[in-house]
mmCIF file of C-alpha atoms in Angstrom:
data_model
loop_
_atom_site.group_PDB
_atom_site.id
_atom_site.type_symbol
_atom_site.label_atom_id
_atom_site.label_comp_id
_atom_site.label_asym_id
_atom_site.label_seq_id
_atom_site.Cartn_x
_atom_site.Cartn_y
_atom_site.Cartn_z
ATOM 1 C CA UNK Z 1 102.474 214.075 154.848
ATOM 2 C CA UNK Z 2 102.504 216.771 157.738
ATOM 3 C CA UNK Z 3 100.169 219.464 157.767
ATOM 4 C CA UNK Z 4 99.562 221.896 160.368
ATOM 5 C CA UNK Z 5 96.216 223.687 160.515
ATOM 6 C CA UNK Z 6 96.041 226.916 163.213
ATOM 7 C CA UNK Z 7 92.577 227.706 164.335
ATOM 8 C CA UNK Z 8 91.812 230.962 166.148
ATOM 9 C CA UNK Z 9 88.773 232.885 167.255
ATOM 10 C CA UNK Z 10 87.530 234.907 164.874
ATOM 11 C CA UNK Z 11 88.590 239.041 166.061
ATOM 12 C CA UNK Z 12 85.680 240.645 167.740
ATOM 13 C CA UNK Z 13 84.805 236.973 169.555
ATOM 14 C CA UNK Z 14 85.200 237.298 173.326
ATOM 15 C CA UNK Z 15 88.104 234.890 174.435
ATOM 16 C CA UNK Z 16 87.454 234.144 178.115
ATOM 17 C CA UNK Z 17 90.252 231.644 178.003
ATOM 18 C CA UNK Z 18 92.719 233.975 176.918
ATOM 19 C CA UNK Z 19 91.278 236.585 179.363
ATOM 20 C CA UNK Z 20 91.845 233.980 182.216
ATOM 21 C CA UNK Z 21 95.621 233.747 181.054
ATOM 22 C CA UNK Z 22 96.078 237.303 181.227
ATOM 23 C CA UNK Z 23 94.619 237.560 184.684
ATOM 24 C CA UNK Z 24 96.652 234.766 185.710
ATOM 25 C CA UNK Z 25 100.082 236.124 183.948
ATOM 26 C CA UNK Z 26 99.170 239.238 185.970
ATOM 27 C CA UNK Z 27 98.791 237.693 189.214
ATOM 28 C CA UNK Z 28 102.355 235.818 188.984
ATOM 29 C CA UNK Z 29 103.834 239.194 188.717
ATOM 30 C CA UNK Z 30 104.315 239.296 184.784
ATOM 31 C CA UNK Z 31 104.112 242.801 183.726
ATOM 32 C CA UNK Z 32 102.958 244.706 180.173
ATOM 33 C CA UNK Z 33 100.613 241.529 178.995
ATOM 34 C CA UNK Z 34 98.165 243.639 177.149
ATOM 35 C CA UNK Z 35 96.221 240.466 175.576
ATOM 36 C CA UNK Z 36 96.417 236.911 175.111
ATOM 37 C CA UNK Z 37 94.697 234.937 172.367
ATOM 38 C CA UNK Z 38 94.467 231.233 172.645
ATOM 39 C CA UNK Z 39 93.812 228.869 169.998
ATOM 40 C CA UNK Z 40 94.223 225.302 168.580
ATOM 41 C CA UNK Z 41 97.292 223.833 166.370
ATOM 42 C CA UNK Z 42 96.316 220.808 164.947
ATOM 43 C CA UNK Z 43 99.164 218.772 163.551
ATOM 44 C CA UNK Z 44 97.638 216.069 160.705
ATOM 45 C CA UNK Z 45 99.418 213.302 159.111
ATOM 46 C CA UNK Z 46 97.825 212.355 156.177
ATOM 47 C CA UNK Z 47 98.551 210.576 153.017
ATOM 48 C CA UNK Z 48 100.736 211.825 150.563
ATOM 49 C CA UNK Z 49 99.288 213.889 147.512
ATOM 50 C CA UNK Z 50 96.573 214.884 149.839
ATOM 51 C CA UNK Z 51 95.273 218.112 148.437
ATOM 52 C CA UNK Z 52 94.817 221.543 150.395
ATOM 53 C CA UNK Z 53 91.147 221.308 149.587
ATOM 54 C CA UNK Z 54 90.698 218.089 151.279
ATOM 55 C CA UNK Z 55 92.460 219.941 154.352
ATOM 56 C CA UNK Z 56 90.053 222.940 154.125
ATOM 57 C CA UNK Z 57 86.798 220.383 153.453
ATOM 58 C CA UNK Z 58 88.333 218.531 157.007
ATOM 59 C CA UNK Z 59 88.194 222.226 158.647
ATOM 60 C CA UNK Z 60 85.062 223.316 157.237
ATOM 61 C CA UNK Z 61 83.081 220.072 158.482
ATOM 62 C CA UNK Z 62 85.092 219.517 161.984
ATOM 63 C CA UNK Z 63 88.338 220.906 162.811
ATOM 64 C CA UNK Z 64 86.876 224.520 162.922
ATOM 65 C CA UNK Z 65 83.855 226.076 163.956
ATOM 66 C CA UNK Z 66 83.637 228.450 161.253
ATOM 67 C CA UNK Z 67 80.921 230.513 162.898
ATOM 68 C CA UNK Z 68 83.634 232.335 165.439
ATOM 69 C CA UNK Z 69 86.797 230.698 164.681
ATOM 70 C CA UNK Z 70 89.065 231.400 161.356
ATOM 71 C CA UNK Z 71 91.905 228.483 160.374
ATOM 72 C CA UNK Z 72 95.204 228.615 158.445
ATOM 73 C CA UNK Z 73 96.075 225.639 157.027
ATOM 74 C CA UNK Z 74 99.937 225.221 156.379
ATOM 75 C CA UNK Z 75 100.725 222.108 153.739
ATOM 76 C CA UNK Z 76 103.882 219.748 154.341
ATOM 77 C CA UNK S 1 104.531 243.729 170.587
ATOM 78 C CA UNK S 2 103.337 239.998 169.384
ATOM 79 C CA UNK S 3 104.784 236.675 170.452
ATOM 80 C CA UNK S 4 103.330 233.227 169.364
ATOM 81 C CA UNK S 5 103.316 230.209 171.568
ATOM 82 C CA UNK S 6 102.907 226.764 170.388
ATOM 83 C CA UNK S 7 102.596 224.154 173.267
ATOM 84 C CA UNK S 8 102.209 220.523 172.184
ATOM 85 C CA UNK S 9 102.064 217.429 173.794
ATOM 86 C CA UNK S 10 105.738 215.446 174.204
ATOM 87 C CA UNK S 11 106.078 212.525 171.582
ATOM 88 C CA UNK S 12 105.171 209.516 173.539
ATOM 89 C CA UNK S 13 102.355 210.813 175.465
ATOM 90 C CA UNK S 14 98.919 209.539 175.043
ATOM 91 C CA UNK S 15 96.460 212.544 172.736
ATOM 92 C CA UNK S 16 92.957 211.394 173.023
ATOM 93 C CA UNK S 17 91.955 214.432 172.005
ATOM 94 C CA UNK S 18 93.923 213.782 168.655
ATOM 95 C CA UNK S 19 93.038 210.288 168.263
ATOM 96 C CA UNK S 20 89.113 211.513 168.678
ATOM 97 C CA UNK S 21 89.620 214.129 166.072
ATOM 98 C CA UNK S 22 91.059 211.638 164.121
ATOM 99 C CA UNK S 23 88.170 208.856 164.603
ATOM 100 C CA UNK S 24 85.748 211.604 163.623
ATOM 101 C CA UNK S 25 87.347 212.443 160.252
ATOM 102 C CA UNK S 26 87.110 208.973 159.024
ATOM 103 C CA UNK S 27 83.472 208.543 160.144
ATOM 104 C CA UNK S 28 83.262 211.989 157.741
ATOM 105 C CA UNK S 29 84.547 209.632 155.192
ATOM 106 C CA UNK S 30 88.839 211.485 154.780
ATOM 107 C CA UNK S 31 90.486 208.772 154.022
ATOM 108 C CA UNK S 32 94.237 208.357 154.791
ATOM 109 C CA UNK S 33 94.347 210.210 158.165
ATOM 110 C CA UNK S 34 97.145 208.218 160.135
ATOM 111 C CA UNK S 35 97.606 210.550 162.564
ATOM 112 C CA UNK S 36 96.379 213.623 164.375
ATOM 113 C CA UNK S 37 97.813 215.679 167.441
ATOM 114 C CA UNK S 38 96.097 218.603 168.826
ATOM 115 C CA UNK S 39 98.103 221.456 170.538
ATOM 116 C CA UNK S 40 97.502 225.012 172.210
ATOM 117 C CA UNK S 41 98.676 228.088 170.208
ATOM 118 C CA UNK S 42 98.624 231.150 172.456
ATOM 119 C CA UNK S 43 99.154 234.391 170.983
ATOM 120 C CA UNK S 44 100.534 237.536 173.440
ATOM 121 C CA UNK S 45 100.433 240.887 173.114
ATOM 122 C CA UNK S 46 103.202 242.318 175.445
ATOM 123 C CA UNK S 47 105.062 245.045 175.992
ATOM 124 C CA UNK S 48 108.049 246.474 173.828
ATOM 125 C CA UNK S 49 111.409 244.865 174.746
ATOM 126 C CA UNK S 50 109.879 241.676 176.662
ATOM 127 C CA UNK S 51 112.914 239.235 176.285
ATOM 128 C CA UNK S 52 112.344 235.903 175.238
ATOM 129 C CA UNK S 53 113.198 234.726 178.626
ATOM 130 C CA UNK S 54 110.333 236.180 180.389
ATOM 131 C CA UNK S 55 108.270 234.479 177.936
ATOM 132 C CA UNK S 56 110.007 231.377 178.240
ATOM 133 C CA UNK S 57 109.432 232.017 182.235
ATOM 134 C CA UNK S 58 105.837 232.546 181.093
ATOM 135 C CA UNK S 59 105.549 228.879 179.734
ATOM 136 C CA UNK S 60 107.383 227.373 182.572
ATOM 137 C CA UNK S 61 104.970 229.171 185.197
ATOM 138 C CA UNK S 62 101.922 228.920 183.321
ATOM 139 C CA UNK S 63 101.183 228.361 179.560
ATOM 140 C CA UNK S 64 102.853 224.709 179.183
ATOM 141 C CA UNK S 65 102.761 221.595 181.563
ATOM 142 C CA UNK S 66 106.021 220.831 181.090
ATOM 143 C CA UNK S 67 106.037 217.455 182.760
ATOM 144 C CA UNK S 68 103.923 216.191 179.424
ATOM 145 C CA UNK S 69 103.852 219.474 176.958
ATOM 146 C CA UNK S 70 106.873 221.048 175.230
ATOM 147 C CA UNK S 71 106.728 224.520 173.642
ATOM 148 C CA UNK S 72 108.114 226.428 171.046
ATOM 149 C CA UNK S 73 108.180 230.602 171.296
ATOM 150 C CA UNK S 74 108.103 232.583 168.144
ATOM 151 C CA UNK S 75 109.456 236.371 169.094
ATOM 152 C CA UNK S 76 107.550 239.369 167.329
#
């Protein structure tokens, strides 16, 4: 069973990587790029019947740093 | 206008980060995790009317390493 987890920095948390990308896009001549935020997408291949609670437990314990990151779980 | 770009390693390309996460989940006692693939999600805030071609050009030039990565563009 496939599960997708998106992990993004919480709003208000400085995103140096996103800033670097925004800056680089400007240098490459791309105009009108007002903001860039970069996060992780994790695709999990788990046993059938794995519950969303188990996936959230994985996020809380490992996949996301919940102090500065928020996550969204997209089951199967 | 918000645009989301998902960047993942192409199938067949070794994903050491995904393997490390899979291994760590096992160590934390999570069973049945058969595979993990990790990629990037990039949220762009661009000027209204920016075309998908421009976003794809950004991907080709900067956001994705198209030798080993594939990308998906999700407009607005």
